[in-house]
GROMACS .gro file of C-alpha atoms in nm:
model
  191
    1UNK     CA    1   0.000   0.000   0.000
    2UNK     CA    2   0.126   0.352  -0.083
    3UNK     CA    3   0.068   0.676   0.107
    4UNK     CA    4  -0.171   0.782  -0.172
    5UNK     CA    5  -0.366   0.456  -0.141
    6UNK     CA    6  -0.392   0.498   0.237
    7UNK     CA    7  -0.520   0.854   0.187
    8UNK     CA    8  -0.781   0.731  -0.061
    9UNK     CA    9  -0.887   0.453   0.177
   10UNK     CA   10  -0.929   0.712   0.457
   11UNK     CA   11  -1.138   0.936   0.233
   12UNK     CA   12  -1.362   0.642   0.134
   13UNK     CA   13  -1.398   0.513   0.492
   14UNK     CA   14  -1.763   0.572   0.583
   15UNK     CA   15  -1.658   0.682   0.934
   16UNK     CA   16  -1.486   0.983   0.770
   17UNK     CA   17  -1.771   1.069   0.529
   18UNK     CA   18  -1.872   1.389   0.707
   19UNK     CA   19  -1.517   1.523   0.653
   20UNK     CA   20  -1.484   1.400   0.295
   21UNK     CA   21  -1.822   1.553   0.203
   22UNK     CA   22  -1.701   1.890   0.338
   23UNK     CA   23  -1.377   1.860   0.140
   24UNK     CA   24  -1.159   1.806   0.448
   25UNK     CA   25  -0.867   1.572   0.367
   26UNK     CA   26  -0.700   1.345   0.624
   27UNK     CA   27  -0.435   1.563   0.790
   28UNK     CA   28  -0.097   1.396   0.829
   29UNK     CA   29   0.252   1.420   0.681
   30UNK     CA   30   0.439   1.108   0.573
   31UNK     CA   31   0.733   1.026   0.349
   32UNK     CA   32   0.954   0.723   0.289
   33UNK     CA   33   1.256   0.951   0.367
   34UNK     CA   34   1.124   1.053   0.711
   35UNK     CA   35   1.382   1.028   0.990
   36UNK     CA   36   1.162   1.159   1.272
   37UNK     CA   37   0.805   1.052   1.347
   38UNK     CA   38   0.580   1.278   1.553
   39UNK     CA   39   0.265   1.112   1.686
   40UNK     CA   40   0.031   1.374   1.825
   41UNK     CA   41  -0.336   1.380   1.924
   42UNK     CA   42  -0.563   1.511   1.647
   43UNK     CA   43  -0.579   1.826   1.438
   44UNK     CA   44  -0.754   2.118   1.601
   45UNK     CA   45  -1.014   2.337   1.432
   46UNK     CA   46  -0.752   2.584   1.304
   47UNK     CA   47  -0.541   2.302   1.157
   48UNK     CA   48  -0.850   2.154   0.993
   49UNK     CA   49  -0.908   2.489   0.821
   50UNK     CA   50  -0.552   2.505   0.680
   51UNK     CA   51  -0.503   2.131   0.624
   52UNK     CA   52  -0.145   2.167   0.755
   53UNK     CA   53  -0.043   1.964   1.064
   54UNK     CA   54   0.052   2.176   1.367
   55UNK     CA   55  -0.015   2.500   1.178
   56UNK     CA   56  -0.113   2.678   1.501
   57UNK     CA   57   0.028   2.801   1.834
   58UNK     CA   58   0.097   2.441   1.943
   59UNK     CA   59   0.304   2.394   1.630
   60UNK     CA   60   0.507   2.709   1.697
   61UNK     CA   61   0.595   2.577   2.044
   62UNK     CA   62   0.669   2.226   1.914
   63UNK     CA   63   0.902   2.357   1.643
   64UNK     CA   64   1.088   2.560   1.909
   65UNK     CA   65   1.111   2.256   2.139
   66UNK     CA   66   1.252   2.048   1.852
   67UNK     CA   67   1.516   2.316   1.781
   68UNK     CA   68   1.443   2.327   1.407
   69UNK     CA   69   1.283   2.572   1.165
   70UNK     CA   70   0.945   2.552   0.985
   71UNK     CA   71   1.111   2.450   0.660
   72UNK     CA   72   1.268   2.143   0.825
   73UNK     CA   73   0.949   2.067   1.020
   74UNK     CA   74   0.744   2.054   0.700
   75UNK     CA   75   1.009   1.865   0.499
   76UNK     CA   76   1.011   1.499   0.397
   77UNK     CA   77   1.247   1.430   0.691
   78UNK     CA   78   0.965   1.477   0.946
   79UNK     CA   79   0.653   1.259   0.953
   80UNK     CA   80   0.348   1.376   1.148
   81UNK     CA   81   0.100   1.096   1.213
   82UNK     CA   82  -0.163   1.197   1.472
   83UNK     CA   83  -0.390   0.958   1.659
   84UNK     CA   84  -0.678   1.089   1.444
   85UNK     CA   85  -0.630   1.253   1.105
   86UNK     CA   86  -0.939   1.470   1.146
   87UNK     CA   87  -1.060   1.728   1.398
   88UNK     CA   88  -1.288   1.525   1.632
   89UNK     CA   89  -1.496   1.827   1.739
   90UNK     CA   90  -1.559   2.023   2.056
   91UNK     CA   91  -1.651   1.860   2.387
   92UNK     CA   92  -1.756   2.003   2.724
   93UNK     CA   93  -1.398   2.073   2.833
   94UNK     CA   94  -1.197   2.118   2.513
   95UNK     CA   95  -1.166   1.907   2.200
   96UNK     CA   96  -1.310   1.557   2.187
   97UNK     CA   97  -1.059   1.270   2.206
   98UNK     CA   98  -0.919   1.120   1.885
   99UNK     CA   99  -1.129   0.840   1.740
  100UNK     CA  100  -0.956   0.509   1.824
  101UNK     CA  101  -0.999   0.333   1.491
  102UNK     CA  102  -0.759   0.566   1.307
  103UNK     CA  103  -0.450   0.452   1.502
  104UNK     CA  104  -0.573   0.092   1.523
  105UNK     CA  105  -0.644   0.054   1.152
  106UNK     CA  106  -0.417   0.301   0.974
  107UNK     CA  107  -0.096   0.365   1.172
  108UNK     CA  108   0.078   0.034   1.103
  109UNK     CA  109   0.027   0.066   0.725
  110UNK     CA  110   0.178   0.416   0.729
  111UNK     CA  111   0.466   0.323   0.961
  112UNK     CA  112   0.566   0.035   0.734
  113UNK     CA  113   0.624   0.288   0.456
  114UNK     CA  114   0.876   0.484   0.666
  115UNK     CA  115   1.175   0.253   0.727
  116UNK     CA  116   1.423   0.535   0.803
  117UNK     CA  117   1.256   0.658   1.125
  118UNK     CA  118   1.526   0.701   1.390
  119UNK     CA  119   1.324   0.890   1.651
  120UNK     CA  120   0.955   0.865   1.743
  121UNK     CA  121   0.818   1.151   1.954
  122UNK     CA  122   0.494   1.076   2.139
  123UNK     CA  123   0.301   1.394   2.214
  124UNK     CA  124   0.041   1.396   2.488
  125UNK     CA  125  -0.173   1.143   2.668
  126UNK     CA  126  -0.344   0.968   2.376
  127UNK     CA  127  -0.029   0.872   2.186
  128UNK     CA  128   0.155   0.784   2.507
  129UNK     CA  129  -0.132   0.562   2.626
  130UNK     CA  130  -0.156   0.389   2.287
  131UNK     CA  131   0.214   0.329   2.222
  132UNK     CA  132   0.355   0.283   2.573
  133UNK     CA  133   0.054   0.086   2.704
  134UNK     CA  134   0.144  -0.071   3.040
  135UNK     CA  135   0.499   0.070   3.027
  136UNK     CA  136   0.375   0.422   3.105
  137UNK     CA  137   0.389   0.563   3.457
  138UNK     CA  138   0.098   0.663   3.683
  139UNK     CA  139   0.041   0.989   3.496
  140UNK     CA  140   0.167   1.199   3.207
  141UNK     CA  141   0.408   1.403   3.421
  142UNK     CA  142   0.581   1.093   3.557
  143UNK     CA  143   0.599   0.937   3.210
  144UNK     CA  144   0.754   1.248   3.057
  145UNK     CA  145   0.999   1.277   3.349
  146UNK     CA  146   1.105   0.914   3.286
  147UNK     CA  147   1.152   0.971   2.910
  148UNK     CA  148   1.499   0.810   2.914
  149UNK     CA  149   1.340   0.474   2.999
  150UNK     CA  150   1.165   0.471   2.660
  151UNK     CA  151   1.464   0.567   2.447
  152UNK     CA  152   1.572   0.498   2.181
  153UNK     CA  153   1.231   0.370   2.065
  154UNK     CA  154   1.008   0.653   2.195
  155UNK     CA  155   1.050   1.004   2.336
  156UNK     CA  156   0.731   1.100   2.528
  157UNK     CA  157   0.658   1.470   2.577
  158UNK     CA  158   0.371   1.687   2.699
  159UNK     CA  159   0.145   1.848   2.439
  160UNK     CA  160   0.276   2.193   2.334
  161UNK     CA  161  -0.073   2.347   2.353
  162UNK     CA  162  -0.102   2.698   2.500
  163UNK     CA  163  -0.364   2.538   2.729
  164UNK     CA  164  -0.078   2.351   2.902
  165UNK     CA  165   0.087   2.669   3.028
  166UNK     CA  166   0.001   2.582   3.393
  167UNK     CA  167   0.167   2.241   3.358
  168UNK     CA  168   0.472   2.401   3.200
  169UNK     CA  169   0.494   2.662   3.476
  170UNK     CA  170   0.467   2.392   3.747
  171UNK     CA  171   0.726   2.172   3.574
  172UNK     CA  172   1.017   2.398   3.469
  173UNK     CA  173   1.244   2.090   3.449
  174UNK     CA  174   1.075   2.002   3.119
  175UNK     CA  175   1.212   2.305   2.930
  176UNK     CA  176   1.537   2.308   3.131
  177UNK     CA  177   1.630   1.939   3.103
  178UNK     CA  178   1.405   1.749   2.860
  179UNK     CA  179   1.385   1.998   2.572
  180UNK     CA  180   1.768   2.027   2.527
  181UNK     CA  181   1.791   1.645   2.520
  182UNK     CA  182   1.507   1.632   2.268
  183UNK     CA  183   1.686   1.888   2.049
  184UNK     CA  184   2.007   1.684   2.058
  185UNK     CA  185   1.820   1.369   1.955
  186UNK     CA  186   1.639   1.555   1.674
  187UNK     CA  187   1.972   1.680   1.538
  188UNK     CA  188   2.122   1.330   1.555
  189UNK     CA  189   1.821   1.176   1.377
  190UNK     CA  190   1.835   1.438   1.100
  191UNK     CA  191   2.206   1.383   1.029
   0.00000   0.00000   0.00000
């Protein structure tokens, strides 16, 4: 299966019909040359409007944390495969969670097409829960603090959303200790 065929399958999947009918494509970035894989949550409303992954404030923060520029972030060297390729909608307290079937039915086909991945960054609770399963700690903070335990396979980080500013303020060690290590690993993977 090719990336184009996976995209077509997503567009024809009846569970995605409401998006396809509105002209919203599945939002992800994948290439056989990708060296870094970013697995996030799901596109937000603003990203759905542009069709570009992380084309929002979260993306600005993520690019800074990775220590790269926008051109590199949106190049074939970086794959962005969220837990849902569509904006799941608004809930009572923020966006709805990603729909589970996307990761379960589509991730493995995409990942097989990217044999050069040297670093997989798991962003936020949904990707960490899915990929680390019973290896994760009691909560997100403890899992992110123990990131070295998951290397070299995975690098778990908190979501770069502006809504996480309280978490970031309460956990200054993340930007002081984890982000520089993440930047070093990104540079190594891109070499």
